């Protein structure tokens, strides 16, 4: 693959609503749009690093720095035949997975377009339609959460994920079950807000028939999660603790979880996402694709990876119109049927960039050439 030019654009995209988790809230999504040009085609991806280092150690600024100073120069001075070569090329660089994933993802899109196939097909995807769920942030009151659950169930979403934190947990889950019944596919996401001292809270949640409790304990833990999993019948899902296939292997061997959330940015790219998917499939551990409030570009990548067969749990890739007044892909990423998204079959990610919207949101641009 001949790479002729790489463009980085930093965007500030205002959300339609305030989205809160246990570690803070977001009203404006910062992202880096990556475009890789070569042989008449251009591949796109985005860095999901946030403006502050609360979900992970990476930020928008560190991702830009790592791409500019270390990763882009490597791409220009190395032979690349397939996107998997990018994963090997970046392997000596410690962590910085979101920066790696952004460049690798753009090259996956470029590669797919050059081959004339969809990104999903290039990855080995099998589905033409995927089921999706919705993620509901922490709200000022339980009643506001209930109102959102009601609306999104009416829209047909296949899974309801509710963010929790100490003091806003059992009450909200109980209220959802009392209002909507046991049949609603419901999960709780703690974003590492608890410790083993909260075992009584976890056991209370355990009685509500949840699909899973996501990342209840520390962001880098797999030991205490194994202890907690032995105390619960509800599967624990690991998110922040899994950065690569080796983390996943150790967590499975220790019994730290029953489910794994694969976020492309968190694990360093589509190649590593495939490895984790394959490992989990071999061990009968279901996986699903988590969201990072992506633009339509990132959502397109999530759709492509979710087309792999072991993504059996609906992911977080909700419709663009839930988050944005105007997305940076034309027509946005919208439901084809209640709770379902089509997997594009056109070359690459299957979406065209909305240059007008990008112009409205961009605050910084840089171009790099060999």
PDB file of N, CA and C in Angstrom, residues 272-312:
ATOM      1  N   UNK A 272      -6.538  -6.083  16.522  1.00  0.00           N
ATOM      2  CA  UNK A 272      -6.566  -6.626  17.886  1.00  0.00           C
ATOM      3  C   UNK A 272      -7.998  -6.949  18.305  1.00  0.00           C
ATOM      4  N   UNK A 273      -8.959  -6.175  17.837  1.00  0.00           N
ATOM      5  CA  UNK A 273     -10.366  -6.482  18.120  1.00  0.00           C
ATOM      6  C   UNK A 273     -10.730  -7.859  17.573  1.00  0.00           C
ATOM      7  N   UNK A 274     -10.267  -8.163  16.366  1.00  0.00           N
ATOM      8  CA  UNK A 274     -10.521  -9.478  15.774  1.00  0.00           C
ATOM      9  C   UNK A 274      -9.881 -10.583  16.617  1.00  0.00           C
ATOM     10  N   UNK A 275      -8.674 -10.357  17.097  1.00  0.00           N
ATOM     11  CA  UNK A 275      -7.993 -11.374  17.907  1.00  0.00           C
ATOM     12  C   UNK A 275      -8.789 -11.662  19.191  1.00  0.00           C
ATOM     13  N   UNK A 276      -9.254 -10.601  19.840  1.00  0.00           N
ATOM     14  CA  UNK A 276     -10.029 -10.784  21.069  1.00  0.00           C
ATOM     15  C   UNK A 276     -11.337 -11.496  20.761  1.00  0.00           C
ATOM     16  N   UNK A 277     -11.979 -11.102  19.675  1.00  0.00           N
ATOM     17  CA  UNK A 277     -13.207 -11.770  19.247  1.00  0.00           C
ATOM     18  C   UNK A 277     -12.969 -13.268  19.063  1.00  0.00           C
ATOM     19  N   UNK A 278     -11.905 -13.625  18.363  1.00  0.00           N
ATOM     20  CA  UNK A 278     -11.635 -15.034  18.067  1.00  0.00           C
ATOM     21  C   UNK A 278     -11.327 -15.811  19.345  1.00  0.00           C
ATOM     22  N   UNK A 279     -10.543 -15.228  20.241  1.00  0.00           N
ATOM     23  CA  UNK A 279     -10.232 -15.883  21.518  1.00  0.00           C
ATOM     24  C   UNK A 279     -11.507 -16.129  22.313  1.00  0.00           C
ATOM     25  N   UNK A 280     -12.345 -15.101  22.414  1.00  0.00           N
ATOM     26  CA  UNK A 280     -13.579 -15.241  23.180  1.00  0.00           C
ATOM     27  C   UNK A 280     -14.510 -16.268  22.557  1.00  0.00           C
ATOM     28  N   UNK A 281     -14.574 -16.287  21.237  1.00  0.00           N
ATOM     29  CA  UNK A 281     -15.413 -17.273  20.558  1.00  0.00           C
ATOM     30  C   UNK A 281     -14.942 -18.689  20.885  1.00  0.00           C
ATOM     31  N   UNK A 282     -13.633 -18.892  20.926  1.00  0.00           N
ATOM     32  CA  UNK A 282     -13.084 -20.215  21.222  1.00  0.00           C
ATOM     33  C   UNK A 282     -13.383 -20.654  22.648  1.00  0.00           C
ATOM     34  N   UNK A 283     -13.626 -19.680  23.541  1.00  0.00           N
ATOM     35  CA  UNK A 283     -13.893 -19.992  24.949  1.00  0.00           C
ATOM     36  C   UNK A 283     -15.354 -19.765  25.332  1.00  0.00           C
ATOM     37  N   UNK A 284     -16.217 -19.609  24.328  1.00  0.00           N
ATOM     38  CA  UNK A 284     -17.653 -19.409  24.571  1.00  0.00           C
ATOM     39  C   UNK A 284     -17.937 -18.202  25.453  1.00  0.00           C
ATOM     40  N   UNK A 285     -17.165 -17.147  25.263  1.00  0.00           N
ATOM     41  CA  UNK A 285     -17.386 -15.875  25.946  1.00  0.00           C
ATOM     42  C   UNK A 285     -17.996 -14.915  24.935  1.00  0.00           C
ATOM     43  N   UNK A 286     -19.259 -14.525  25.093  1.00  0.00           N
ATOM     44  CA  UNK A 286     -19.847 -13.588  24.130  1.00  0.00           C
ATOM     45  C   UNK A 286     -19.220 -12.202  24.243  1.00  0.00           C
ATOM     46  N   UNK A 287     -19.212 -11.488  23.127  1.00  0.00           N
ATOM     47  CA  UNK A 287     -18.666 -10.128  23.121  1.00  0.00           C
ATOM     48  C   UNK A 287     -19.694  -9.180  22.513  1.00  0.00           C
ATOM     49  N   UNK A 288     -19.485  -7.895  22.788  1.00  0.00           N
ATOM     50  CA  UNK A 288     -20.297  -6.848  22.172  1.00  0.00           C
ATOM     51  C   UNK A 288     -19.434  -5.613  22.011  1.00  0.00           C
ATOM     52  N   UNK A 289     -19.880  -4.699  21.171  1.00  0.00           N
ATOM     53  CA  UNK A 289     -19.089  -3.514  20.838  1.00  0.00           C
ATOM     54  C   UNK A 289     -19.576  -2.320  21.633  1.00  0.00           C
ATOM     55  N   UNK A 290     -18.710  -1.802  22.491  1.00  0.00           N
ATOM     56  CA  UNK A 290     -19.042  -0.624  23.282  1.00  0.00           C
ATOM     57  C   UNK A 290     -18.884   0.655  22.489  1.00  0.00           C
ATOM     58  N   UNK A 291     -19.489   1.710  22.992  1.00  0.00           N
ATOM     59  CA  UNK A 291     -19.441   3.003  22.314  1.00  0.00           C
ATOM     60  C   UNK A 291     -18.629   4.027  23.080  1.00  0.00           C
ATOM     61  N   UNK A 292     -18.094   4.999  22.345  1.00  0.00           N
ATOM     62  CA  UNK A 292     -17.332   6.105  22.927  1.00  0.00           C
ATOM     63  C   UNK A 292     -17.861   7.437  22.392  1.00  0.00           C
ATOM     64  N   UNK A 293     -19.162   7.520  22.226  1.00  0.00           N
ATOM     65  CA  UNK A 293     -19.815   8.724  21.675  1.00  0.00           C
ATOM     66  C   UNK A 293     -19.147   9.109  20.351  1.00  0.00           C
ATOM     67  N   UNK A 294     -19.046   8.135  19.461  1.00  0.00           N
ATOM     68  CA  UNK A 294     -18.378   8.376  18.181  1.00  0.00           C
ATOM     69  C   UNK A 294     -19.245   9.189  17.225  1.00  0.00           C
ATOM     70  N   UNK A 295     -18.581   9.850  16.301  1.00  0.00           N
ATOM     71  CA  UNK A 295     -19.258  10.399  15.138  1.00  0.00           C
ATOM     72  C   UNK A 295     -19.643   9.242  14.223  1.00  0.00           C
ATOM     73  N   UNK A 296     -20.272   9.563  13.096  1.00  0.00           N
ATOM     74  CA  UNK A 296     -20.654   8.528  12.152  1.00  0.00           C
ATOM     75  C   UNK A 296     -19.487   7.731  11.622  1.00  0.00           C
ATOM     76  N   UNK A 297     -18.290   8.322  11.585  1.00  0.00           N
ATOM     77  CA  UNK A 297     -17.107   7.584  11.111  1.00  0.00           C
ATOM     78  C   UNK A 297     -16.783   6.449  12.074  1.00  0.00           C
ATOM     79  N   UNK A 298     -16.681   6.771  13.351  1.00  0.00           N
ATOM     80  CA  UNK A 298     -16.421   5.733  14.346  1.00  0.00           C
ATOM     81  C   UNK A 298     -17.545   4.721  14.425  1.00  0.00           C
ATOM     82  N   UNK A 299     -18.788   5.179  14.274  1.00  0.00           N
ATOM     83  CA  UNK A 299     -19.924   4.262  14.288  1.00  0.00           C
ATOM     84  C   UNK A 299     -19.841   3.269  13.135  1.00  0.00           C
ATOM     85  N   UNK A 300     -19.388   3.747  11.978  1.00  0.00           N
ATOM     86  CA  UNK A 300     -19.244   2.855  10.830  1.00  0.00           C
ATOM     87  C   UNK A 300     -18.220   1.753  11.113  1.00  0.00           C
ATOM     88  N   UNK A 301     -17.136   2.100  11.765  1.00  0.00           N
ATOM     89  CA  UNK A 301     -16.143   1.089  12.137  1.00  0.00           C
ATOM     90  C   UNK A 301     -16.732   0.101  13.140  1.00  0.00           C
ATOM     91  N   UNK A 302     -17.528   0.608  14.093  1.00  0.00           N
ATOM     92  CA  UNK A 302     -18.167  -0.283  15.069  1.00  0.00           C
ATOM     93  C   UNK A 302     -19.135  -1.256  14.391  1.00  0.00           C
ATOM     94  N   UNK A 303     -19.880  -0.753  13.424  1.00  0.00           N
ATOM     95  CA  UNK A 303     -20.805  -1.617  12.693  1.00  0.00           C
ATOM     96  C   UNK A 303     -20.036  -2.734  11.989  1.00  0.00           C
ATOM     97  N   UNK A 304     -18.928  -2.376  11.359  1.00  0.00           N
ATOM     98  CA  UNK A 304     -18.143  -3.367  10.615  1.00  0.00           C
ATOM     99  C   UNK A 304     -17.616  -4.469  11.519  1.00  0.00           C
ATOM    100  N   UNK A 305     -17.057  -4.111  12.668  1.00  0.00           N
ATOM    101  CA  UNK A 305     -16.504  -5.149  13.546  1.00  0.00           C
ATOM    102  C   UNK A 305     -17.620  -5.976  14.158  1.00  0.00           C
ATOM    103  N   UNK A 306     -18.779  -5.366  14.399  1.00  0.00           N
ATOM    104  CA  UNK A 306     -19.905  -6.090  14.997  1.00  0.00           C
ATOM    105  C   UNK A 306     -20.492  -7.124  14.042  1.00  0.00           C
ATOM    106  N   UNK A 307     -20.148  -7.046  12.758  1.00  0.00           N
ATOM    107  CA  UNK A 307     -20.641  -8.042  11.800  1.00  0.00           C
ATOM    108  C   UNK A 307     -19.967  -9.396  11.980  1.00  0.00           C
ATOM    109  N   UNK A 308     -18.903  -9.478  12.815  1.00  0.00           N
ATOM    110  CA  UNK A 308     -18.276 -10.764  13.102  1.00  0.00           C
ATOM    111  C   UNK A 308     -19.216 -11.620  13.966  1.00  0.00           C
ATOM    112  N   UNK A 309     -19.144 -12.948  13.853  1.00  0.00           N
ATOM    113  CA  UNK A 309     -20.200 -13.809  14.399  1.00  0.00           C
ATOM    114  C   UNK A 309     -20.336 -13.848  15.916  1.00  0.00           C
ATOM    115  N   UNK A 310     -19.245 -13.640  16.675  1.00  0.00           N
ATOM    116  CA  UNK A 310     -19.358 -13.763  18.132  1.00  0.00           C
ATOM    117  C   UNK A 310     -19.824 -12.475  18.813  1.00  0.00           C
ATOM    118  N   UNK A 311     -20.125 -11.449  18.030  1.00  0.00           N
ATOM    119  CA  UNK A 311     -20.776 -10.263  18.596  1.00  0.00           C
ATOM    120  C   UNK A 311     -22.267 -10.582  18.701  1.00  0.00           C
ATOM    121  N   UNK A 312     -22.612 -11.308  19.754  1.00  0.00           N
ATOM    122  CA  UNK A 312     -23.968 -11.832  19.907  1.00  0.00           C
ATOM    123  C   UNK A 312     -24.843 -10.975  20.822  1.00  0.00           C
TER     124      UNK A 312
END
